[in-house]
PDB file of C-alpha atoms in Angstrom:
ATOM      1  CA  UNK J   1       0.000   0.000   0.000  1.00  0.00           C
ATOM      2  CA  UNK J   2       2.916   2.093  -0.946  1.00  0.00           C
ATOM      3  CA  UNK J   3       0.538   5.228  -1.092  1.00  0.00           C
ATOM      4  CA  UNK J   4       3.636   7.908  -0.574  1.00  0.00           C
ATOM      5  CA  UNK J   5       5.247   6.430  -3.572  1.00  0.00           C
ATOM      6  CA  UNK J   6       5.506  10.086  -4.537  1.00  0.00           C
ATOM      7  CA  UNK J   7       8.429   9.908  -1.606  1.00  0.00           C
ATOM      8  CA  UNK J   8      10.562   7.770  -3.309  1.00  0.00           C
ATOM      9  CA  UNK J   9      13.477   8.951  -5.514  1.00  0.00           C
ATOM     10  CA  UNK J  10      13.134   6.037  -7.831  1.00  0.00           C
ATOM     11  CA  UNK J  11      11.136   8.363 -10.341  1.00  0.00           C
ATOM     12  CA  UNK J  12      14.607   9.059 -11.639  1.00  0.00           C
ATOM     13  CA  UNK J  13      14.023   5.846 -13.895  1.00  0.00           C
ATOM     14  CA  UNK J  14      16.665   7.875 -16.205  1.00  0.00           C
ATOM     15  CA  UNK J  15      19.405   7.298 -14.065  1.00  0.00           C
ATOM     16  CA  UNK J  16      20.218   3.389 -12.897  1.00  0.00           C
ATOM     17  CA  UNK J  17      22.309   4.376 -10.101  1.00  0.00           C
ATOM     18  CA  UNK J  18      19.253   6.821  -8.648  1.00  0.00           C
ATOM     19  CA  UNK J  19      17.089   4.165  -7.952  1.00  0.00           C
ATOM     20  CA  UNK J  20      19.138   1.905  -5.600  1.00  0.00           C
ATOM     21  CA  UNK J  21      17.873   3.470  -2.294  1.00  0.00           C
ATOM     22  CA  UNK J  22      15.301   5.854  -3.185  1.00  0.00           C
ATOM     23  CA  UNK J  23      12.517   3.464  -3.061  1.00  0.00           C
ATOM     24  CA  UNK J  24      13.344   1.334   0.132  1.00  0.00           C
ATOM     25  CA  UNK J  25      14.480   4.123   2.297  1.00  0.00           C
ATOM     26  CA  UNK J  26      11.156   5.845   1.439  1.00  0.00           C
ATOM     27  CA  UNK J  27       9.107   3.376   2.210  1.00  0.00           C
ATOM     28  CA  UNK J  28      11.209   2.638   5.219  1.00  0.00           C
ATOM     29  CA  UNK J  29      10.452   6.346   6.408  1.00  0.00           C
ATOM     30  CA  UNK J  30       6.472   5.595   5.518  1.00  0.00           C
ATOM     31  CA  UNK J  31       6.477   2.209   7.712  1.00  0.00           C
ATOM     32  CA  UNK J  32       8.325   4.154  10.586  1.00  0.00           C
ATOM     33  CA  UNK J  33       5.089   7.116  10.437  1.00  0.00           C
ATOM     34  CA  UNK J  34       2.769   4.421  10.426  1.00  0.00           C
ATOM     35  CA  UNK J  35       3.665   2.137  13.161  1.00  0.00           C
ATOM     36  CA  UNK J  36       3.707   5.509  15.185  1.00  0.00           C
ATOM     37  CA  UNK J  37      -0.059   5.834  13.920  1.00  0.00           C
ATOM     38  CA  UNK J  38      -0.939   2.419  14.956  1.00  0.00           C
ATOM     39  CA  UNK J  39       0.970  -0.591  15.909  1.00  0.00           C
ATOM     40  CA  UNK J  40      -1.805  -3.090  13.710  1.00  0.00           C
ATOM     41  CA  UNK J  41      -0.053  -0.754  10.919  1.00  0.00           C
ATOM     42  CA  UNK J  42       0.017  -3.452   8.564  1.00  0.00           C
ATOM     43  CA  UNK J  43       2.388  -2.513   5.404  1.00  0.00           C
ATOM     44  CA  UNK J  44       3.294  -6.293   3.631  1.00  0.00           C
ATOM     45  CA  UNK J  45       5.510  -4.848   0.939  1.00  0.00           C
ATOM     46  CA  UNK J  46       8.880  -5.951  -0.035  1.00  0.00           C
ATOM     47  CA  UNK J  47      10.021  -8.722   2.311  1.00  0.00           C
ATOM     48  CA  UNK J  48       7.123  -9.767   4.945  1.00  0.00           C
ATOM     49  CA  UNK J  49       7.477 -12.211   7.211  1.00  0.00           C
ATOM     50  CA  UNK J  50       3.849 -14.231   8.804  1.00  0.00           C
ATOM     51  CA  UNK J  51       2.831 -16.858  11.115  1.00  0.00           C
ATOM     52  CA  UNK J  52       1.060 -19.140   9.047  1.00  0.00           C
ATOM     53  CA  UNK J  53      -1.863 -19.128  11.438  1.00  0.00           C
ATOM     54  CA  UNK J  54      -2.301 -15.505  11.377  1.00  0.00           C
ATOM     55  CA  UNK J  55      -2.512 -16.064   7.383  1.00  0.00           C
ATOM     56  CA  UNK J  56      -4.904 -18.727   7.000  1.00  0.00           C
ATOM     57  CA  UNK J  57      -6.983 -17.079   9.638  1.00  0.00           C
ATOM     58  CA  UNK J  58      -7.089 -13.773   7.675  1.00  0.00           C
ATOM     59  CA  UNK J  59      -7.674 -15.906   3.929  1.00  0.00           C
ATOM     60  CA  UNK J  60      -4.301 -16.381   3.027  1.00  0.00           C
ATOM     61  CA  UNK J  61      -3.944 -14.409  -0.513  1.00  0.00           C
ATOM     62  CA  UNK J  62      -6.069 -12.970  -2.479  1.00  0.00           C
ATOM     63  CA  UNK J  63      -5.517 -14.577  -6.061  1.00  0.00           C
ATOM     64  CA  UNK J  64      -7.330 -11.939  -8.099  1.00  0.00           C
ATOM     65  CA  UNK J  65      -5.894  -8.956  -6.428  1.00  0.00           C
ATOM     66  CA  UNK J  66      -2.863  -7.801  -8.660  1.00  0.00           C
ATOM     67  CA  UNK J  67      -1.479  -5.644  -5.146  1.00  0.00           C
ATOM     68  CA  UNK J  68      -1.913  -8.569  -3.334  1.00  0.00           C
ATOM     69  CA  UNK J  69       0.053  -7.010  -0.150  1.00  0.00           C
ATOM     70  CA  UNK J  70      -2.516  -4.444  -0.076  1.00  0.00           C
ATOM     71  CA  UNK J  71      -5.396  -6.582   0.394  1.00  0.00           C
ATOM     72  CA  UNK J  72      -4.026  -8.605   2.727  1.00  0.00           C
ATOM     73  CA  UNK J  73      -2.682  -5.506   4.845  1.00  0.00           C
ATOM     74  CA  UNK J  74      -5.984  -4.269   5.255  1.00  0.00           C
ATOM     75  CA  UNK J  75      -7.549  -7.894   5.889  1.00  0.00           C
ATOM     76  CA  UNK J  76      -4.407  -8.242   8.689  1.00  0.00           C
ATOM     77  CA  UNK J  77      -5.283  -4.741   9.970  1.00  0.00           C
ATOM     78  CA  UNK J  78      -8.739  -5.343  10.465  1.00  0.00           C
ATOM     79  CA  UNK J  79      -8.263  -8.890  11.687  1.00  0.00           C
ATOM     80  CA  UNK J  80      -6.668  -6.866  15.003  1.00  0.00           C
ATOM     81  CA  UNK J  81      -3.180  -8.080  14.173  1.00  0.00           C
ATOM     82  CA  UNK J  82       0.033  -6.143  14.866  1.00  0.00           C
ATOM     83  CA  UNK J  83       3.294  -5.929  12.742  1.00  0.00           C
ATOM     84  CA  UNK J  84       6.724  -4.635  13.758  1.00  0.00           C
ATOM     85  CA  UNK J  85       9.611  -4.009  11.656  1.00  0.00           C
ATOM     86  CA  UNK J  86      13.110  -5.295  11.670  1.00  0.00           C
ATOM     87  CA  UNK J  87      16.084  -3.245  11.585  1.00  0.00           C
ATOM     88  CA  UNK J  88      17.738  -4.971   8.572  1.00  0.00           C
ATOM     89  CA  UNK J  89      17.709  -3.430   5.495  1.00  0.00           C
ATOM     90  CA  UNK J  90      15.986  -5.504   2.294  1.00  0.00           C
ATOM     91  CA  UNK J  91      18.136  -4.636  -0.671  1.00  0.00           C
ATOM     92  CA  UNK J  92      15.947  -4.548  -3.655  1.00  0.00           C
ATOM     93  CA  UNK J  93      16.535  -2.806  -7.033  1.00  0.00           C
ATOM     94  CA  UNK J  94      14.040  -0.578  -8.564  1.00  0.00           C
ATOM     95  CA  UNK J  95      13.279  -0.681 -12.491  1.00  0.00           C
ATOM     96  CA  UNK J  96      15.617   1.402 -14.295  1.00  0.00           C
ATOM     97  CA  UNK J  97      13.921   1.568 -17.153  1.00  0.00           C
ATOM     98  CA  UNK J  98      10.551   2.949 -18.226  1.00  0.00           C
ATOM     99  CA  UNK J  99       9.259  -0.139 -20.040  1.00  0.00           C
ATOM    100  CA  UNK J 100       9.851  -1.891 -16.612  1.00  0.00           C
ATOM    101  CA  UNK J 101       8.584   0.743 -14.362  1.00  0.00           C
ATOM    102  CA  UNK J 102       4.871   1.392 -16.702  1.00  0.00           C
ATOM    103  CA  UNK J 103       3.672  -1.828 -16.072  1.00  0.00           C
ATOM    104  CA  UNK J 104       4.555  -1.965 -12.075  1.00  0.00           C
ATOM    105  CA  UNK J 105       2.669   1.337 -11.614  1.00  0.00           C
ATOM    106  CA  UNK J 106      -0.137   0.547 -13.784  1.00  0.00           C
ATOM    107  CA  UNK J 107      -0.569  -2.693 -11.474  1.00  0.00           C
ATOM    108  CA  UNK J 108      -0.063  -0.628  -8.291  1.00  0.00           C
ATOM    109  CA  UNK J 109      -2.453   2.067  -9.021  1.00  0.00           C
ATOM    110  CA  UNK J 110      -5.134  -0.935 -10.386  1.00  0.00           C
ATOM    111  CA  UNK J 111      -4.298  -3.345  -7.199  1.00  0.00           C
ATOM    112  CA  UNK J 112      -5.015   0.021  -5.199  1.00  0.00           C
ATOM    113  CA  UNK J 113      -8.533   0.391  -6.660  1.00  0.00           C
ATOM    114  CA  UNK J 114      -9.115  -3.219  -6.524  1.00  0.00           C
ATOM    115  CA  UNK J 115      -8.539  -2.871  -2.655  1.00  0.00           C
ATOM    116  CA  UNK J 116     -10.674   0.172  -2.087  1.00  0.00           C
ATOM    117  CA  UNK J 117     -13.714  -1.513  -4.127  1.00  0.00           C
ATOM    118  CA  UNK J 118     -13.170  -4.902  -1.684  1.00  0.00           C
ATOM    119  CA  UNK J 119     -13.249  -3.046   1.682  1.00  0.00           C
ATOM    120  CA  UNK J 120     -15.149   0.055   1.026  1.00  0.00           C
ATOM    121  CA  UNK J 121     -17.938  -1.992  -0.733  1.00  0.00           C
ATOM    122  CA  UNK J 122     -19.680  -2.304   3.063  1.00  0.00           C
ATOM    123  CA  UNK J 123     -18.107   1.268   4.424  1.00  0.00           C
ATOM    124  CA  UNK J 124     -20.134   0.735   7.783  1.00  0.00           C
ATOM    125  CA  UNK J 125     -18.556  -2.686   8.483  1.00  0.00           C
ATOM    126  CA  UNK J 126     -15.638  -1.373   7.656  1.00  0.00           C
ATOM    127  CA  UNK J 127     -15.603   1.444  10.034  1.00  0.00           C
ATOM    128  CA  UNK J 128     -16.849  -0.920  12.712  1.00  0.00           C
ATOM    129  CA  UNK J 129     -13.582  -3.631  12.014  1.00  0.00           C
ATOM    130  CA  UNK J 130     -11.337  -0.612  12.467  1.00  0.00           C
ATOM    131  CA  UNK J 131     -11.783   2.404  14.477  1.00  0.00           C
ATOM    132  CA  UNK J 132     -12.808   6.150  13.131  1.00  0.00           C
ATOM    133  CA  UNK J 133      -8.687   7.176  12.543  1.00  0.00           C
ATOM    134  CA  UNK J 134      -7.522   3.800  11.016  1.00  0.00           C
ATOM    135  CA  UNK J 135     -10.808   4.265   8.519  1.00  0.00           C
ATOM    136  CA  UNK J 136      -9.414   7.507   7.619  1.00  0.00           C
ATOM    137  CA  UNK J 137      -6.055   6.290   6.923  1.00  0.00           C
ATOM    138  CA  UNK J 138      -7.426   3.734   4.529  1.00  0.00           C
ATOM    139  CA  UNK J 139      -9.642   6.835   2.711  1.00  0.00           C
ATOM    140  CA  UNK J 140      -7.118   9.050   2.456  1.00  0.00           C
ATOM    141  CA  UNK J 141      -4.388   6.522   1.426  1.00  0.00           C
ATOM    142  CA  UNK J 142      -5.926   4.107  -1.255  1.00  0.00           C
ATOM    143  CA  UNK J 143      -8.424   6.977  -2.759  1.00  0.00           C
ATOM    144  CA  UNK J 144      -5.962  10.053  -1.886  1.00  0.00           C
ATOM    145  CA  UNK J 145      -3.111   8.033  -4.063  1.00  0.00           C
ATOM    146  CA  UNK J 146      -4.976   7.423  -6.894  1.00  0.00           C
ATOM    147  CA  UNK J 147      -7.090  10.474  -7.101  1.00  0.00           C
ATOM    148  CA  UNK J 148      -3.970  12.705  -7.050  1.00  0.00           C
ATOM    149  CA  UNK J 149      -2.220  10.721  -9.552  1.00  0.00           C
ATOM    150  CA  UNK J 150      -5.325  11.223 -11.997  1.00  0.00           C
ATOM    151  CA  UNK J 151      -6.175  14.769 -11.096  1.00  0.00           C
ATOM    152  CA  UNK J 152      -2.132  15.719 -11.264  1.00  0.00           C
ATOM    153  CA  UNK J 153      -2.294  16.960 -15.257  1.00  0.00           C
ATOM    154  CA  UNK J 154      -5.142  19.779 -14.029  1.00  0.00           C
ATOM    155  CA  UNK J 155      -2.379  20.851 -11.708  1.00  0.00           C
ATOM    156  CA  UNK J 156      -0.231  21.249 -14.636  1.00  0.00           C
ATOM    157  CA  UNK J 157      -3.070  23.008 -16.797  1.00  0.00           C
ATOM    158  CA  UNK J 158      -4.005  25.077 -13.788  1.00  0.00           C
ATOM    159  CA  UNK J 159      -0.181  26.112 -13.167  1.00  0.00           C
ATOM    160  CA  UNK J 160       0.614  27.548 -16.897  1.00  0.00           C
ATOM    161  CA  UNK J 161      -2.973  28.884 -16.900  1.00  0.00           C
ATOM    162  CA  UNK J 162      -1.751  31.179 -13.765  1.00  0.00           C
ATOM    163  CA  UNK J 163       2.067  31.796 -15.243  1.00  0.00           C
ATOM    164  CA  UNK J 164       0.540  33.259 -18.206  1.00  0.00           C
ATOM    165  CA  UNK J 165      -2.295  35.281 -16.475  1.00  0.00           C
ATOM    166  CA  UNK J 166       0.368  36.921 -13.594  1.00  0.00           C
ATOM    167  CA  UNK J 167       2.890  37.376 -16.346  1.00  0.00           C
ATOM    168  CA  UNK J 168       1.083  38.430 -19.248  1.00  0.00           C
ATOM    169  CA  UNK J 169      -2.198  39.791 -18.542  1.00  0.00           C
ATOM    170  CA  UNK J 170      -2.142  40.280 -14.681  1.00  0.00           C
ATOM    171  CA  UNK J 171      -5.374  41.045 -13.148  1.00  0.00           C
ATOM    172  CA  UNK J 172      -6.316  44.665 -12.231  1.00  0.00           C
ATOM    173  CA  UNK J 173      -7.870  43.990  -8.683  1.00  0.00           C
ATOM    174  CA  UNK J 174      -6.138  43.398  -5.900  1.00  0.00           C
ATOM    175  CA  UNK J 175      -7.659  40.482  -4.317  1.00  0.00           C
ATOM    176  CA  UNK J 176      -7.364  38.833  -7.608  1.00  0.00           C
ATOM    177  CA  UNK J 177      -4.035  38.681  -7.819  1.00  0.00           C
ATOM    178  CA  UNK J 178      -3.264  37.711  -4.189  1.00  0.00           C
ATOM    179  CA  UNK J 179      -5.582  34.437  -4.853  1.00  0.00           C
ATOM    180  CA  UNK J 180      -3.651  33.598  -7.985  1.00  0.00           C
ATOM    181  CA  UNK J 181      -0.384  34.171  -6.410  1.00  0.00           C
ATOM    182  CA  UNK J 182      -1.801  32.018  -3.024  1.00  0.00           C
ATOM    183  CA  UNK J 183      -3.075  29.296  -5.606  1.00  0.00           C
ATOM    184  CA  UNK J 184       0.439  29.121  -7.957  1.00  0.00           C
ATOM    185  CA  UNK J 185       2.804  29.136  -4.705  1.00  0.00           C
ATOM    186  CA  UNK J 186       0.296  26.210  -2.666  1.00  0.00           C
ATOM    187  CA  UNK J 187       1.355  24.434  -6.219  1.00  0.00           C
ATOM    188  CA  UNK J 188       4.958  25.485  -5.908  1.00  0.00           C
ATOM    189  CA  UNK J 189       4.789  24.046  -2.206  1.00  0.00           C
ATOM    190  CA  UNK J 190       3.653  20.847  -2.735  1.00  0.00           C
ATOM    191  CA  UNK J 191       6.452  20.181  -5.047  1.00  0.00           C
ATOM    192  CA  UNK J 192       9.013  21.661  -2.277  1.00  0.00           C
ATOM    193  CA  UNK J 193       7.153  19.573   0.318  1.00  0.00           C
ATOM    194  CA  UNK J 194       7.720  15.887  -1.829  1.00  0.00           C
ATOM    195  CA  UNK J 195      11.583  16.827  -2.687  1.00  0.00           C
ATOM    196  CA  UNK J 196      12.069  17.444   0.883  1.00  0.00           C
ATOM    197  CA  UNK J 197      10.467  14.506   2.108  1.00  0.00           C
ATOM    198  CA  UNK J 198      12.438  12.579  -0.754  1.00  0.00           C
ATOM    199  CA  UNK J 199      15.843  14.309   0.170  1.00  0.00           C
ATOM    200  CA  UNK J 200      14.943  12.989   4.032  1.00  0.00           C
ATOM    201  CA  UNK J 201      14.094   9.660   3.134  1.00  0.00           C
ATOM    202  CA  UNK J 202      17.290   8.975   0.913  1.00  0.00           C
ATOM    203  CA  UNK J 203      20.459   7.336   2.367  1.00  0.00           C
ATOM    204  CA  UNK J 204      23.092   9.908   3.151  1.00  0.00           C
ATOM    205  CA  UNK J 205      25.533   8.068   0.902  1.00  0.00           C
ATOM    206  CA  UNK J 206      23.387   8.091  -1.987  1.00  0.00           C
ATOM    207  CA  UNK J 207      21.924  12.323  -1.786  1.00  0.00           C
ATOM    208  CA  UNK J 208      25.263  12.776  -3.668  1.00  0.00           C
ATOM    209  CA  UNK J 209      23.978  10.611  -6.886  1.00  0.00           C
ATOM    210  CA  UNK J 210      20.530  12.294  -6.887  1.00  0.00           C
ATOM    211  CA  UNK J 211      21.625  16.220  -6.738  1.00  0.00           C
ATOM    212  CA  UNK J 212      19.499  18.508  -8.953  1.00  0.00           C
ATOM    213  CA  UNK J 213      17.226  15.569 -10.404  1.00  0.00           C
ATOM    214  CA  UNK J 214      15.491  16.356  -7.662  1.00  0.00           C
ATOM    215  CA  UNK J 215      13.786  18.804 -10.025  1.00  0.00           C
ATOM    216  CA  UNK J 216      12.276  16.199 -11.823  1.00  0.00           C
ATOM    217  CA  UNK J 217       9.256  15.427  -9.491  1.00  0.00           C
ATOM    218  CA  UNK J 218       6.925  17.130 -11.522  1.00  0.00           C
ATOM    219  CA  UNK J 219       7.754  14.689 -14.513  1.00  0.00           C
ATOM    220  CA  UNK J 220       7.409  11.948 -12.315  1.00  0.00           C
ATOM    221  CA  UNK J 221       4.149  12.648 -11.297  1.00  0.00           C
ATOM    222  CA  UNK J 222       3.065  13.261 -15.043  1.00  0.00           C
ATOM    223  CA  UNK J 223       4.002   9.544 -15.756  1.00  0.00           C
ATOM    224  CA  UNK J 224       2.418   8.600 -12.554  1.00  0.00           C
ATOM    225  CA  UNK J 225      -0.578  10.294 -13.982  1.00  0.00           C
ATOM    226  CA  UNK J 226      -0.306   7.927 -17.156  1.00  0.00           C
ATOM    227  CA  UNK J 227       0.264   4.918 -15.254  1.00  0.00           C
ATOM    228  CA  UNK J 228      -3.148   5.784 -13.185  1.00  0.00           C
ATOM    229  CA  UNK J 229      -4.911   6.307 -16.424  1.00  0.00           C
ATOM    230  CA  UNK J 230      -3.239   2.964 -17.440  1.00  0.00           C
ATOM    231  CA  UNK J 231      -4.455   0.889 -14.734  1.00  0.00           C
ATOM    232  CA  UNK J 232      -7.949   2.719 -14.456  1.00  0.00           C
ATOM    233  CA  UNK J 233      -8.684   1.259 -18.375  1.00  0.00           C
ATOM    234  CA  UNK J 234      -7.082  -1.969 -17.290  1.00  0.00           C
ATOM    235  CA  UNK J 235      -9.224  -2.226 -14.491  1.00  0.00           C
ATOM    236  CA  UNK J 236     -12.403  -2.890 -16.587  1.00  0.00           C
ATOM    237  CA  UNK J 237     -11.021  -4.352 -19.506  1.00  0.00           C
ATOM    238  CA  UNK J 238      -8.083  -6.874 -17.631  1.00  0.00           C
ATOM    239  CA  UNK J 239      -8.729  -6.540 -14.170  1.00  0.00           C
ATOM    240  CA  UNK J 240      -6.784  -9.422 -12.654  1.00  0.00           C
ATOM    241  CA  UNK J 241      -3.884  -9.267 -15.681  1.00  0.00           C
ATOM    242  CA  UNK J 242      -0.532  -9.515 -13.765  1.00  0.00           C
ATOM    243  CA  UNK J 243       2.002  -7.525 -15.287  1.00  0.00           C
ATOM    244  CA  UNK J 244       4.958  -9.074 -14.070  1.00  0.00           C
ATOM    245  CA  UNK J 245       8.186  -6.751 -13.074  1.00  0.00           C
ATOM    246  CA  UNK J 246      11.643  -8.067 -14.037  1.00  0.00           C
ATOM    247  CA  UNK J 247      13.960  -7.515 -11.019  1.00  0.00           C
ATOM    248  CA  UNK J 248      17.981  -7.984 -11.164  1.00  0.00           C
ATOM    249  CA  UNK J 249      20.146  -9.186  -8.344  1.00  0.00           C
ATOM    250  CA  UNK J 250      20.635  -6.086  -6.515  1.00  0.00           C
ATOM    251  CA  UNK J 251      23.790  -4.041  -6.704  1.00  0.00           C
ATOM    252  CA  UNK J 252      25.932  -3.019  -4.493  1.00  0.00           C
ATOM    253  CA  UNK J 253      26.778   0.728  -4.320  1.00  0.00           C
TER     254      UNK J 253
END
């Protein structure tokens, strides 16, 4: 449920030796937040570890969700169960290239949905199995990261429509131009806000590597944007197609 995949510095897909860390160490700053939240924080990405009980009690895994550690997160989660996290890294490599990284988004973002439209599909049972803050977590994560992503090219359209109108043609009243230049900086912010949270989540050893590319976050988010879209026309027309990602032994820096 890797909703603050915007965190991660493996957008630089450009640059093999960018996404190394990026992804793990942001997602290793997301499960810290979260088991502060909650301790039945359940996040099964990357290298889980059960006891079989707790699995078959809970369903074991879903066969026709393509996030599959989603799904069972939330089924864990609302099962009352508690996770913890070890202190040893998982070394994992990131795709490097765009045909690789496409199809992992596209079944992210489609997994994501496919979650949402399991749990959410009785909202009041829901909100019984979990408690009023945990039900808001689940909102704002699985909807929040797939709204954003399919919203985000509005944000672009909205941020050139307000360049050109303060630059070219700005507006004559006051108040006018004090809500366009509130609405283009809370734009300007949110990209600060991600490359911050990106710079913080990134090995010290490997902020060196990454540098101005930084600066790329708003192109990342564009092809997060496609990816949604992707997995949004997937989801009715292959909803359970597994798009397999090719992963490498990783590489030591």
């Amino acid at each position: 449920m890797s909703s603050f995949e915007s965190w991660t510095i493996s957008f630089i897909i450009l640059n093999t030796r960018l996404v190394k860390r990026g992804r793990l160490s942001a997602s290793h700053l997301f499960l810290q937040a979260g088991q502060q939240i909650d301790r039945r924080w359940c996040y099964t990405a990357i290298m889980p570890h059960f006891r079989r009980d707790a699995l078959e009690k809970v369903g074991r895994w879903d066969p026709f969700n393509v996030t599959e550690d989603a799904d069972l997160g939330m089924r864990l989660w609302r099962s009352g169960y508690r996770t913890a996290m070890i202190t040893r890294p998982t070394l994992e490599d990131a795709p490097s290239r765009f045909a690789d990284w496409l199809p992992q988004r596209t079944r992210w973002f489609k997994g994501w949905m496919q979650t949402w439209i399991v749990h959410t599909r009785e909202p009041l049972r829901l909100l019984r199995n979990m408690d009023a803050r945990a039900f808001l977590i689940t909102q704002l994560l699985l909807t929040g990261t797939v709204v954003s992503a399919l919203l985000y090219p509005l944000v672009l359209v909205n941020a050139a429509f307000l360049s050109a109108w303060l630059l070219i043609d700005p507006p004559e009243q006051i108040y006018m131009g004090l809500i366009a230049w509130l609405d283009w900086l809370m734009i300007l912010s949110s990209y600060i806000a991600v490359m911050t949270l990106g710079w913080i989540a990134t090995d010290r050893d490997a902020r060196g590597a990454i540098g101005w590319r930084l600066l790329l976050v708003p192109a990342y988010w564009l092809i997060q944007s496609v990816a949604a879209w992707r997995a949004v026309y997937h989801l009715f027309t292959c909803p359970f197609e597994w798009e397999k990602t090719p992963h490498g032994p990783h590489e030591r820096p």
